[in-house]
PDB file of C-alpha atoms in Angstrom:
ATOM      1  CA  MET A   1     -20.614  39.548 -35.869  1.00 47.00           C
ATOM      2  CA  GLU A   2     -22.187  38.637 -32.825  1.00 52.00           C
ATOM      3  CA  LYS A   3     -20.850  34.945 -32.843  1.00 56.00           C
ATOM      4  CA  LYS A   4     -17.199  36.096 -32.832  1.00 59.00           C
ATOM      5  CA  PRO A   5     -17.584  37.724 -29.449  1.00 63.00           C
ATOM      6  CA  LYS A   6     -19.487  34.656 -27.990  1.00 66.00           C
ATOM      7  CA  VAL A   7     -16.844  32.382 -29.268  1.00 61.00           C
ATOM      8  CA  LEU A   8     -14.254  34.357 -27.944  1.00 63.00           C
ATOM      9  CA  ASN A   9     -16.057  34.928 -24.576  1.00 77.00           C
ATOM     10  CA  LYS A  10     -16.334  30.982 -24.272  1.00 77.00           C
ATOM     11  CA  LEU A  11     -12.838  30.325 -25.464  1.00 75.00           C
ATOM     12  CA  GLY A  12     -11.575  33.172 -22.902  1.00 77.00           C
ATOM     13  CA  LYS A  13     -13.502  31.407 -20.205  1.00 78.00           C
ATOM     14  CA  PHE A  14     -12.115  27.963 -20.982  1.00 77.00           C
ATOM     15  CA  ILE A  15      -8.478  29.249 -20.946  1.00 80.00           C
ATOM     16  CA  LEU A  16      -9.008  31.209 -17.707  1.00 74.00           C
ATOM     17  CA  LEU A  17     -10.443  27.713 -16.005  1.00 75.00           C
ATOM     18  CA  TYR A  18      -7.646  25.704 -17.460  1.00 76.00           C
ATOM     19  CA  SER A  19      -5.040  28.146 -16.225  1.00 77.00           C
ATOM     20  CA  ALA A  20      -6.640  28.307 -12.879  1.00 72.00           C
ATOM     21  CA  THR A  21      -6.486  24.407 -12.574  1.00 73.00           C
ATOM     22  CA  LEU A  22      -2.931  24.133 -14.120  1.00 73.00           C
ATOM     23  CA  LEU A  23      -1.802  26.902 -11.598  1.00 70.00           C
ATOM     24  CA  ASP A  24      -3.366  25.284  -8.835  1.00 69.00           C
ATOM     25  CA  SER A  25      -1.921  21.681  -9.624  1.00 67.00           C
ATOM     26  CA  PHE A  26       1.387  23.304 -10.104  1.00 67.00           C
ATOM     27  CA  LEU A  27       1.700  25.086  -6.765  1.00 68.00           C
ATOM     28  CA  SER A  28      -0.048  22.238  -4.816  1.00 66.00           C
ATOM     29  CA  ASP A  29       2.001  19.418  -3.527  1.00 65.00           C
ATOM     30  CA  ASP A  30      -1.326  17.209  -2.978  1.00 71.00           C
ATOM     31  CA  HIS A  31      -1.152  15.808  -6.515  1.00 69.00           C
ATOM     32  CA  ASP A  32       2.425  14.596  -6.280  1.00 73.00           C
ATOM     33  CA  LYS A  33       1.796  13.053  -2.950  1.00 79.00           C
ATOM     34  CA  ARG A  34      -1.437  11.217  -4.211  1.00 79.00           C
ATOM     35  CA  VAL A  35       0.313   9.888  -7.353  1.00 81.00           C
ATOM     36  CA  ASP A  36       3.461   8.469  -4.862  1.00 82.00           C
ATOM     37  CA  LYS A  37       0.752   7.030  -2.502  1.00 84.00           C
ATOM     38  CA  GLU A  38      -0.990   5.129  -5.669  1.00 86.00           C
ATOM     39  CA  ASN A  39       2.379   4.031  -6.929  1.00 87.00           C
ATOM     40  CA  LEU A  40       3.264   2.735  -3.389  1.00 86.00           C
ATOM     41  CA  GLU A  41      -0.207   0.919  -3.133  1.00 86.00           C
ATOM     42  CA  TYR A  42       0.407  -0.783  -6.754  1.00 89.00           C
ATOM     43  CA  ILE A  43       3.741  -1.808  -5.810  1.00 88.00           C
ATOM     44  CA  ARG A  44       2.560  -3.201  -2.378  1.00 86.00           C
ATOM     45  CA  SER A  45      -0.206  -5.270  -4.007  1.00 87.00           C
ATOM     46  CA  LYS A  46       2.277  -6.845  -6.618  1.00 89.00           C
ATOM     47  CA  LEU A  47       4.647  -7.527  -3.780  1.00 88.00           C
ATOM     48  CA  GLN A  48       1.757  -9.265  -2.118  1.00 86.00           C
ATOM     49  CA  GLU A  49       0.830 -11.461  -5.151  1.00 87.00           C
ATOM     50  CA  ALA A  50       4.648 -12.132  -5.509  1.00 88.00           C
ATOM     51  CA  GLY A  51       4.536 -13.338  -1.926  1.00 87.00           C
ATOM     52  CA  LEU A  52       1.568 -15.919  -2.389  1.00 87.00           C
ATOM     53  CA  GLN A  53       3.536 -17.302  -5.497  1.00 89.00           C
ATOM     54  CA  LYS A  54       6.825 -17.426  -3.495  1.00 89.00           C
ATOM     55  CA  SER A  55       8.435 -15.583  -6.131  1.00 91.00           C
ATOM     56  CA  LEU A  56      12.033 -14.241  -6.058  1.00 92.00           C
ATOM     57  CA  LEU A  57      12.535 -10.504  -5.429  1.00 92.00           C
ATOM     58  CA  VAL A  58      15.141  -8.112  -6.586  1.00 93.00           C
ATOM     59  CA  LEU A  59      14.907  -4.900  -4.735  1.00 92.00           C
ATOM     60  CA  GLN A  60      16.646  -1.617  -5.646  1.00 92.00           C
ATOM     61  CA  LEU A  61      16.749   0.620  -2.647  1.00 91.00           C
ATOM     62  CA  LYS A  62      17.276   4.322  -2.078  1.00 88.00           C
ATOM     63  CA  THR A  63      20.048   5.243   0.343  1.00 84.00           C
ATOM     64  CA  GLU A  64      21.011   8.231   2.181  1.00 81.00           C
ATOM     65  CA  LYS A  65      23.704   8.955  -0.227  1.00 77.00           C
ATOM     66  CA  VAL A  66      22.659  10.656  -3.297  1.00 71.00           C
ATOM     67  CA  ASP A  67      24.211   8.628  -6.088  1.00 76.00           C
ATOM     68  CA  LYS A  68      24.247   5.405  -4.305  1.00 83.00           C
ATOM     69  CA  PHE A  69      21.513   2.463  -4.051  1.00 88.00           C
ATOM     70  CA  GLU A  70      21.230  -0.780  -2.481  1.00 89.00           C
ATOM     71  CA  VAL A  71      20.044  -4.169  -4.252  1.00 91.00           C
ATOM     72  CA  LEU A  72      18.240  -6.667  -2.072  1.00 92.00           C
ATOM     73  CA  VAL A  73      17.661 -10.195  -3.164  1.00 93.00           C
ATOM     74  CA  GLY A  74      15.101 -12.628  -1.304  1.00 92.00           C
ATOM     75  CA  TRP A  75      11.539 -13.819  -0.920  1.00 91.00           C
ATOM     76  CA  LEU A  76       8.788 -11.836   0.627  1.00 88.00           C
ATOM     77  CA  ILE A  77       7.285 -12.959   3.912  1.00 85.00           C
ATOM     78  CA  ARG A  78       3.786 -12.282   3.838  1.00 68.00           C
ATOM     79  CA  LYS A  79       2.756 -12.868   7.426  1.00 61.00           C
ATOM     80  CA  ASN A  80       4.504  -9.608   8.484  1.00 56.00           C
ATOM     81  CA  MET A  81       3.553  -7.406   5.819  1.00 64.00           C
ATOM     82  CA  ASN A  82       1.652  -4.289   6.800  1.00 69.00           C
ATOM     83  CA  GLN A  83       0.868  -1.061   5.224  1.00 72.00           C
ATOM     84  CA  GLY A  84       4.066   0.715   5.597  1.00 80.00           C
ATOM     85  CA  GLN A  85       6.812  -1.984   5.422  1.00 86.00           C
ATOM     86  CA  ILE A  86       7.561  -5.438   4.013  1.00 88.00           C
ATOM     87  CA  ALA A  87       9.888  -8.232   5.584  1.00 88.00           C
ATOM     88  CA  ILE A  88      12.171 -10.057   3.235  1.00 90.00           C
ATOM     89  CA  LYS A  89      14.088 -13.110   3.836  1.00 90.00           C
ATOM     90  CA  THR A  90      17.478 -12.578   2.162  1.00 90.00           C
ATOM     91  CA  LYS A  91      18.668 -15.146  -0.752  1.00 88.00           C
ATOM     92  CA  ASP A  92      22.456 -14.821   0.797  1.00 88.00           C
ATOM     93  CA  ASN A  93      21.670 -15.942   4.461  1.00 86.00           C
ATOM     94  CA  SER A  94      18.317 -17.558   5.009  1.00 81.00           C
ATOM     95  CA  GLN A  95      18.409 -16.686   8.608  1.00 86.00           C
ATOM     96  CA  LEU A  96      18.468 -13.172   7.936  1.00 87.00           C
ATOM     97  CA  ILE A  97      15.203 -11.032   7.607  1.00 87.00           C
ATOM     98  CA  ARG A  98      15.441  -7.516   6.684  1.00 88.00           C
ATOM     99  CA  VAL A  99      12.273  -5.032   7.116  1.00 88.00           C
ATOM    100  CA  VAL A 100      12.224  -2.302   4.287  1.00 88.00           C
ATOM    101  CA  PRO A 101      10.044   0.504   4.272  1.00 89.00           C
ATOM    102  CA  LEU A 102       7.932   0.680   1.033  1.00 87.00           C
ATOM    103  CA  ASP A 103       9.087   4.593   0.487  1.00 86.00           C
ATOM    104  CA  ARG A 104      12.769   3.249   0.224  1.00 89.00           C
ATOM    105  CA  ILE A 105      11.939   0.953  -2.819  1.00 89.00           C
ATOM    106  CA  ASN A 106      13.133   2.406  -6.234  1.00 89.00           C
ATOM    107  CA  LYS A 107      12.710  -0.584  -8.421  1.00 91.00           C
ATOM    108  CA  VAL A 108      11.456  -4.128  -8.224  1.00 93.00           C
ATOM    109  CA  SER A 109      11.892  -7.268 -10.197  1.00 93.00           C
ATOM    110  CA  ILE A 110       9.669 -10.106  -9.642  1.00 92.00           C
ATOM    111  CA  LEU A 111      10.757 -13.571 -10.673  1.00 92.00           C
ATOM    112  CA  SER A 112       7.934 -16.080 -10.664  1.00 88.00           C
ATOM    113  CA  PRO A 113       8.565 -19.691 -10.379  1.00 88.00           C
ATOM    114  CA  THR A 114       7.117 -20.226 -13.574  1.00 87.00           C
ATOM    115  CA  GLY A 115       9.786 -18.288 -15.168  1.00 84.00           C
ATOM    116  CA  ARG A 116       7.628 -15.062 -15.712  1.00 87.00           C
ATOM    117  CA  ASN A 117       9.622 -11.674 -14.974  1.00 88.00           C
ATOM    118  CA  THR A 118       7.809  -8.520 -13.899  1.00 87.00           C
ATOM    119  CA  LYS A 119       9.549  -5.196 -13.403  1.00 90.00           C
ATOM    120  CA  LEU A 120       8.138  -2.015 -11.474  1.00 85.00           C
ATOM    121  CA  ALA A 121       9.284   1.355 -11.127  1.00 85.00           C
ATOM    122  CA  ARG A 122       8.570   4.374  -8.912  1.00 78.00           C
TER     123      ARG A 122
END
């Protein structure tokens, strides 16, 4: 008879601990910010690799309008790449260079010169 209360007691503590952790992560925005930061860092590293390979990039960018997005096609200029933004030489006009903040990038397609295609999304 004593084993059942101990098992229920351990189970109750586990449920209490799990509930507190779940509630804390639900109410805290730190988890979402950390995941978003990790995603941006991953995209930035992949864009750097694409710049070294001279791959063609297709970027889907967020705009101020809710249902609209912008598509940008071009090559990465790796000299000017820093933590928060990238520089893209557009395919349409080789004289035009666009500086794009990383947080505006929604989707990325990387077309390498060897023919390999990589797709990333936030």
